[in-house]
């Protein structure tokens, strides 16, 4: 297929790339409010419902291992088109699923789609941003994730409660969103100077040697953020249902969406924070949120759960933004998407592990004990991210080619 003559300018391309970031969290969280319905409809245990969640990060990780740096060679646009197409396939399978097998296959396609597009979209937001606005790009990426998550939870809860076809309709809405995003991505510049002139070959993700210390700090922060997020997305609706005592899916979804709202709000308010300050503050909020979650499950106090949800959202935002800004500041342009993909690889792998372990623990020990043990472990993870941010120093000078490149098509390409 030939690329049409109309191509977006820098500003429009920036917002289209942000829309692809929105899709990564919307697609990830789209089934979150459905898990109790699936459990009742098909008599599923918590282990099976968390398996539906965990299949997603497993396939994200597999895709990132095989294809994580693909967009550094074929271009952000092409990689995002392939990713959105895979996500669209997965969402369509959820929209028509007659049994749990279809859900598992659909989650696999969603994982491939997000694996192909997460790194390229985050890199594209940086590269299409105005010169000198790399920190703003990190804040917009964080806010875009929050918007996608909130849309999945609030819209999902509302349609479940008040619209027909509760396990279908929200996926058809997401299908329409993905089709519109595909059209937007189609009109992005075909090539930019961020692409490598070398040929792509299948290889494991690699970290540019001068980046490795910063990558360790960054990955510890993002890993901690995604692990806390996994707790909310895999078990949050069940926790909210138990604490609120309401069968209203919109109310339950609204309680969980406080997490997403604080992700976006904090990302905007704290956009000028240094990476180190973001990570230290984010780890502090995450530890507080996990202790509050333990208290909420012990006392069945809704206000405490809401405080936990808000604190975890602030912690996620600060940890993710701090880790992302470290990579944006120091990664050479021809290694940027590969480095970001390696970052997401570790984060999604941990997300899948956390979801599965929490699900098995909830089945074997009960929800309260599973939350207690998991919260203490994740608090330790956040503490580790904080200590790394305090003691590992950033290089005095960032890489010489860190500057955001021109995003207009190169001559002759």
Coordinates of C-alpha atoms in Angstrom, one line a residue:
X1 CA 0.0 0.0 0.0
X2 CA 1.3 3.4 -0.9
X3 CA 1.5 6.2 1.7
X4 CA -0.9 9.0 1.0
X5 CA 0.4 12.5 0.2
X6 CA -1.0 14.0 3.4
X7 CA 1.5 13.8 6.3
X8 CA 1.0 15.3 9.7
X9 CA 3.2 18.1 11.0
X10 CA 5.3 17.9 14.1
X11 CA 2.5 19.0 16.6
X12 CA -0.2 16.8 15.1
X13 CA 2.3 13.9 15.0
X14 CA 3.1 14.5 18.7
X15 CA -0.6 14.1 19.7
X16 CA -1.1 11.0 17.5
X17 CA 1.9 9.4 19.1
X18 CA 0.4 10.2 22.5
X19 CA -2.9 8.6 21.4
X20 CA -0.9 5.4 20.7
X21 CA 0.4 5.6 24.3
X22 CA -3.2 5.9 25.4
X23 CA -4.1 2.7 23.7
X24 CA -1.3 0.7 25.5
X25 CA -3.0 1.2 28.9
X26 CA -6.6 1.2 27.6
X27 CA -6.0 -2.1 25.9
X28 CA -4.2 -3.5 28.9
X29 CA -6.9 -2.5 31.4
X30 CA -10.0 -3.0 29.1
X31 CA -11.0 -6.3 30.7
X32 CA -10.3 -5.2 34.3
X33 CA -13.9 -4.5 35.2
X34 CA -15.1 -7.7 33.4
X35 CA -13.2 -10.2 35.5
X36 CA -16.0 -10.6 38.1
X37 CA -18.5 -11.0 35.3
X38 CA -16.4 -13.6 33.6
X39 CA -15.9 -15.4 36.9
X40 CA -19.7 -15.6 37.5
X41 CA -20.5 -16.5 33.9
X42 CA -18.0 -19.3 33.5
X43 CA -17.3 -20.2 37.2
X44 CA -13.7 -19.1 37.1
X45 CA -11.3 -19.1 40.1
X46 CA -9.1 -16.1 40.9
X47 CA -6.2 -18.1 39.4
X48 CA -7.9 -18.3 36.1
X49 CA -9.0 -14.6 36.1
X50 CA -5.5 -13.5 36.9
X51 CA -4.2 -15.8 34.2
X52 CA -6.3 -13.8 31.7
X53 CA -4.6 -10.7 33.0
X54 CA -1.1 -12.3 33.1
X55 CA -1.2 -13.7 29.5
X56 CA -1.0 -10.0 28.3
X57 CA 2.4 -9.1 29.9
X58 CA 3.8 -12.5 28.9
X59 CA 3.2 -11.8 25.3
X60 CA 4.3 -8.2 25.7
X61 CA 7.6 -9.5 27.0
X62 CA 8.0 -12.1 24.3
X63 CA 7.4 -9.4 21.6
X64 CA 9.8 -7.0 23.3
X65 CA 12.5 -9.7 23.4
X66 CA 12.2 -10.5 19.7
X67 CA 11.2 -7.1 18.2
X68 CA 11.9 -4.5 20.9
X69 CA 14.3 -2.4 18.7
X70 CA 12.4 -3.0 15.4
X71 CA 11.2 0.6 15.2
X72 CA 14.8 1.9 15.4
X73 CA 15.2 0.3 11.9
X74 CA 11.9 0.3 10.2
X75 CA 10.5 3.5 11.7
X76 CA 8.1 4.4 14.5
X77 CA 5.2 4.7 12.1
X78 CA 5.5 1.2 10.7
X79 CA 6.0 -0.4 14.1
X80 CA 3.0 1.4 15.6
X81 CA 0.8 0.3 12.6
X82 CA 1.7 -3.3 13.2
X83 CA 1.1 -2.9 16.9
X84 CA -2.3 -1.3 16.6
X85 CA -3.4 -4.0 14.1
X86 CA -2.5 -6.7 16.6
X87 CA -4.2 -4.9 19.4
X88 CA -7.3 -4.4 17.2
X89 CA -7.4 -8.2 16.5
X90 CA -7.2 -9.0 20.3
X91 CA -10.0 -6.5 21.2
X92 CA -12.2 -7.9 18.4
X93 CA -11.7 -11.4 19.9
X94 CA -12.8 -10.1 23.3
X95 CA -15.9 -8.5 21.7
X96 CA -17.2 -11.8 20.3
X97 CA -15.6 -14.3 22.8
X98 CA -17.9 -17.3 23.5
X99 CA -15.5 -18.8 26.2
X100 CA -12.4 -18.2 28.2
X101 CA -10.1 -19.7 25.4
X102 CA -11.0 -16.8 23.1
X103 CA -10.1 -14.4 25.9
X104 CA -6.7 -15.9 26.4
X105 CA -6.0 -15.7 22.6
X106 CA -7.3 -12.2 22.6
X107 CA -5.0 -11.2 25.4
X108 CA -2.1 -12.7 23.5
X109 CA -2.8 -10.5 20.5
X110 CA -3.2 -7.5 22.8
X111 CA 0.2 -8.3 24.3
X112 CA 1.8 -8.5 20.9
X113 CA 0.2 -5.2 19.9
X114 CA 1.4 -3.3 23.0
X115 CA 4.8 -4.9 22.8
X116 CA 5.2 -3.6 19.2
X117 CA 3.9 -0.1 20.0
X118 CA 4.9 0.8 23.6
X119 CA 8.5 1.6 23.0
X120 CA 8.0 3.3 19.5
X121 CA 5.1 5.4 20.8
X122 CA 7.0 6.6 23.9
X123 CA 10.1 7.4 21.6
X124 CA 7.9 9.2 19.1
X125 CA 6.4 11.4 21.8
X126 CA 9.9 12.5 22.6
X127 CA 11.0 12.9 19.0
X128 CA 7.9 14.9 17.9
X129 CA 8.0 17.2 20.9
X130 CA 9.3 20.7 20.7
X131 CA 13.1 21.2 21.0
X132 CA 14.1 21.2 24.7
X133 CA 10.8 19.8 25.9
X134 CA 11.9 16.2 26.8
X135 CA 10.5 16.5 30.3
X136 CA 7.2 17.6 29.0
X137 CA 7.2 14.5 26.7
X138 CA 7.7 12.3 29.8
X139 CA 4.7 14.1 31.6
X140 CA 2.5 13.7 28.5
X141 CA 3.4 10.0 28.2
X142 CA 2.5 9.5 31.8
X143 CA -0.8 11.5 31.5
X144 CA -1.6 9.6 28.3
X145 CA -1.3 6.3 30.2
X146 CA -3.5 7.6 32.9
X147 CA -6.2 8.7 30.4
X148 CA -6.2 5.2 28.8
X149 CA -6.4 3.6 32.2
X150 CA -9.2 5.8 33.4
X151 CA -11.1 5.4 30.2
X152 CA -11.0 1.6 30.5
X153 CA -12.2 1.6 34.1
X154 CA -14.8 4.4 34.1
X155 CA -16.3 3.6 30.7
X156 CA -16.1 -0.1 31.3
X157 CA -17.9 0.3 34.7
X158 CA -20.5 2.6 33.2
X159 CA -21.3 0.4 30.2
X160 CA -21.4 -2.8 32.4
X161 CA -23.9 -1.2 34.7
X162 CA -26.1 0.8 32.4
X163 CA -25.8 -0.5 28.8
X164 CA -26.7 -3.7 27.1
X165 CA -24.1 -6.5 26.4
X166 CA -22.0 -5.7 29.5
X167 CA -19.1 -8.0 28.4
X168 CA -19.1 -6.8 24.8
X169 CA -20.0 -3.2 24.3
X170 CA -16.9 -1.5 25.8
X171 CA -14.7 -3.6 23.5
X172 CA -16.7 -2.4 20.4
X173 CA -16.1 1.2 21.6
X174 CA -12.4 0.4 21.9
X175 CA -12.4 -1.1 18.4
X176 CA -13.7 2.3 17.1
X177 CA -10.9 4.1 19.0
X178 CA -8.2 1.8 17.6
X179 CA -9.5 2.2 14.0
X180 CA -9.3 6.0 14.4
X181 CA -5.8 5.8 15.9
X182 CA -4.7 3.6 13.0
X183 CA -5.9 6.3 10.6
X184 CA -3.9 8.9 12.5
X185 CA -0.7 6.8 12.6
X186 CA -1.1 6.2 8.8
X187 CA -0.5 9.9 8.2
X188 CA 2.7 10.1 10.4
X189 CA 6.0 10.9 8.6
X190 CA 7.2 7.6 7.0
X191 CA 10.8 8.1 8.0
X192 CA 12.7 10.3 10.5
X193 CA 16.3 10.8 11.4
X194 CA 15.8 8.7 14.5
X195 CA 16.0 5.6 12.4
X196 CA 19.3 3.6 12.1
X197 CA 20.7 3.2 8.6
X198 CA 21.7 -0.4 9.4
X199 CA 19.5 -3.4 8.6
X200 CA 17.5 -4.9 11.4
X201 CA 18.2 -8.4 12.6
X202 CA 16.7 -10.6 15.3
X203 CA 18.6 -10.2 18.6
X204 CA 18.0 -9.8 22.3
X205 CA 17.5 -6.3 23.6
X206 CA 20.8 -4.6 24.4
X207 CA 21.6 -1.6 26.6
X208 CA 24.1 0.9 25.3
X209 CA 27.1 0.5 27.6
X210 CA 27.2 4.1 28.9
X211 CA 23.5 3.8 29.8
X212 CA 23.7 0.8 32.0
X213 CA 23.9 2.5 35.4
X214 CA 21.1 4.9 34.5
X215 CA 19.1 2.0 33.1
X216 CA 19.4 0.1 36.4
X217 CA 17.9 3.1 38.2
X218 CA 15.2 3.6 35.6
X219 CA 14.2 0.0 35.4
X220 CA 13.9 -0.3 39.2
X221 CA 11.5 2.7 39.3
X222 CA 9.3 1.6 36.3
X223 CA 9.3 -2.0 37.6
X224 CA 8.1 -0.9 41.0
X225 CA 5.4 1.3 39.3
X226 CA 4.1 -1.5 37.1
X227 CA 4.1 -4.0 40.0
X228 CA 1.9 -1.7 42.1
X229 CA -0.3 -1.2 39.0
X230 CA -0.6 -4.9 38.5
X231 CA -2.1 -5.2 42.0
X232 CA -4.8 -2.6 41.2
X233 CA -5.6 -4.0 37.7
X234 CA -5.7 -7.7 38.5
X235 CA -7.4 -7.6 42.0
X236 CA -8.6 -4.1 42.3
X237 CA -12.2 -4.7 41.2
X238 CA -12.5 -7.6 43.6
X239 CA -11.0 -5.5 46.5
X240 CA -13.3 -2.6 45.7
X241 CA -16.4 -4.9 45.5
X242 CA -15.6 -6.4 48.9
X243 CA -14.9 -3.1 50.6
X244 CA -17.7 -1.1 49.0
X245 CA -20.2 -3.8 49.2
X246 CA -21.8 -2.6 46.0
X247 CA -22.8 -4.5 42.9
X248 CA -22.7 -1.3 40.9
X249 CA -19.8 -1.7 38.4
X250 CA -19.6 2.1 37.8
X251 CA -19.1 2.8 41.5
X252 CA -16.5 0.1 41.8
X253 CA -14.8 1.2 38.6
X254 CA -14.8 4.8 39.9
X255 CA -13.1 3.8 43.1
X256 CA -10.3 2.1 41.2
X257 CA -10.1 4.9 38.6
X258 CA -9.0 7.3 41.4
X259 CA -5.6 5.5 40.8
X260 CA -5.7 6.6 37.2
X261 CA -6.8 10.1 37.9
X262 CA -3.9 10.7 40.3
X263 CA -1.5 9.2 37.8
X264 CA -2.5 11.9 35.3
X265 CA -2.8 14.7 37.8
X266 CA 0.6 14.0 39.4
X267 CA 2.3 13.7 36.0
X268 CA 1.2 17.2 35.1
X269 CA 1.9 18.8 38.5
X270 CA 5.3 17.2 38.9
X271 CA 6.6 17.5 35.3
X272 CA 9.4 19.8 36.3
X273 CA 10.7 17.4 39.0
X274 CA 14.2 16.0 38.5
X275 CA 14.3 12.3 37.7
X276 CA 15.9 11.5 41.1
X277 CA 13.3 13.5 43.0
X278 CA 10.4 11.9 41.1
X279 CA 11.7 8.4 41.9
X280 CA 12.3 9.1 45.6
X281 CA 8.9 10.8 46.0
X282 CA 7.2 8.1 43.9
X283 CA 8.7 5.3 46.0
X284 CA 7.5 7.0 49.2
X285 CA 4.0 7.3 47.9
X286 CA 4.0 3.7 46.8
X287 CA 5.2 2.4 50.1
X288 CA 2.5 4.5 51.9
X289 CA -0.2 3.2 49.4
X290 CA 0.7 -0.4 50.1
X291 CA 0.6 0.0 53.9
X292 CA -2.8 1.7 53.5
X293 CA -4.0 -1.2 51.3
X294 CA -3.1 -3.6 54.0
X295 CA -5.0 -1.5 56.5
X296 CA -8.0 -1.2 54.2
X297 CA -8.3 -5.0 53.7
X298 CA -7.9 -5.6 57.5
X299 CA -10.5 -3.0 58.5
X300 CA -12.7 -3.1 55.4
X301 CA -12.7 0.7 55.5
X302 CA -13.6 2.3 52.2
X303 CA -11.9 5.7 52.9
X304 CA -8.6 4.0 53.6
X305 CA -8.9 2.1 50.3
X306 CA -9.6 5.3 48.5
X307 CA -6.5 6.9 50.1
X308 CA -4.5 3.8 49.1
X309 CA -5.7 4.1 45.5
X310 CA -4.9 7.8 45.3
X311 CA -1.4 7.3 46.8
X312 CA -0.6 4.4 44.5
X313 CA -1.6 6.5 41.5
X314 CA 0.7 9.3 42.6
X315 CA 3.5 6.8 43.3
X316 CA 3.0 5.1 39.9
X317 CA 3.1 8.5 38.1
X318 CA 6.3 9.7 39.8
X319 CA 8.1 6.4 39.5
X320 CA 7.2 5.9 35.8
X321 CA 7.9 9.5 34.9
X322 CA 11.3 9.6 36.7
X323 CA 12.4 6.4 35.1
X324 CA 11.3 7.4 31.7
X325 CA 12.9 10.8 31.9
X326 CA 16.3 9.2 32.8
X327 CA 16.1 7.2 29.5
X328 CA 14.9 10.2 27.5
X329 CA 17.7 12.4 28.8
X330 CA 20.6 9.9 28.2
X331 CA 19.7 7.5 25.4
X332 CA 21.2 8.1 22.0
X333 CA 18.5 8.6 19.4
X334 CA 19.4 5.4 17.4
X335 CA 19.1 3.3 20.6
X336 CA 16.1 5.1 22.2
X337 CA 13.3 2.8 21.2
X338 CA 15.4 -0.3 21.9
X339 CA 16.3 1.0 25.3
X340 CA 12.7 1.9 26.1
X341 CA 11.5 -1.5 24.9
X342 CA 14.0 -3.2 27.2
X343 CA 12.6 -1.0 30.0
X344 CA 9.1 -2.1 29.2
X345 CA 10.2 -5.7 28.8
X346 CA 11.3 -5.9 32.5
X347 CA 8.3 -3.9 33.7
X348 CA 5.7 -6.1 31.9
X349 CA 7.5 -9.3 32.9
X350 CA 7.3 -8.3 36.6
X351 CA 3.7 -7.2 36.1
X352 CA 2.8 -10.7 34.8
X353 CA 4.7 -12.4 37.6
X354 CA 3.0 -10.2 40.3
X355 CA -0.5 -10.8 38.9
X356 CA 0.0 -14.5 38.8
X357 CA 1.5 -14.8 42.2
X358 CA -1.3 -12.6 43.7
X359 CA -3.9 -14.7 42.0
X360 CA -2.5 -18.0 43.2
X361 CA -2.1 -16.5 46.7
X362 CA -5.6 -15.2 46.8
X363 CA -7.0 -18.6 45.8
X364 CA -4.8 -20.5 48.3
X365 CA -4.8 -18.2 51.3
X366 CA -7.6 -15.8 50.8
X367 CA -7.6 -12.2 49.5
X368 CA -6.6 -10.5 52.8
X369 CA -3.4 -12.6 53.4
X370 CA -2.4 -12.4 49.7
X371 CA -2.7 -8.6 49.9
X372 CA -0.6 -8.4 53.1
X373 CA 2.2 -10.6 51.8
X374 CA 2.2 -9.0 48.3
X375 CA 2.2 -5.4 49.8
X376 CA 5.2 -6.1 52.0
X377 CA 7.1 -7.5 49.0
X378 CA 6.3 -4.6 46.7
X379 CA 7.1 -2.1 49.5
X380 CA 10.6 -3.6 49.6
X381 CA 10.8 -3.2 45.8
X382 CA 9.9 0.5 46.1
X383 CA 12.5 1.0 48.8
X384 CA 15.1 -0.5 46.5
X385 CA 14.2 1.9 43.7
X386 CA 14.5 4.8 46.2
X387 CA 17.9 3.8 47.4
X388 CA 19.2 3.4 43.8
X389 CA 17.9 6.9 43.0
X390 CA 19.7 8.3 46.0
X391 CA 23.1 6.6 45.6
X392 CA 23.6 6.2 41.8
X393 CA 24.7 9.5 40.2
X394 CA 23.7 10.6 36.7
X395 CA 26.6 11.3 34.2
X396 CA 27.8 14.9 34.2
X397 CA 27.0 15.2 30.5
X398 CA 24.3 13.4 28.6
X399 CA 25.0 11.6 25.4
X400 CA 25.9 14.0 22.6
X401 CA 23.1 12.8 20.3
X402 CA 20.4 12.9 23.0
X403 CA 18.8 15.9 21.5
X404 CA 15.4 15.4 19.9
X405 CA 15.9 14.9 16.2
X406 CA 14.0 16.5 13.4
X407 CA 10.9 14.4 12.7
X408 CA 10.4 15.5 9.1
X409 CA 11.1 12.9 6.4
X410 CA 14.7 12.8 5.3
X411 CA 15.6 13.8 1.8
X412 CA 15.6 10.9 -0.6
X413 CA 13.9 8.5 1.7

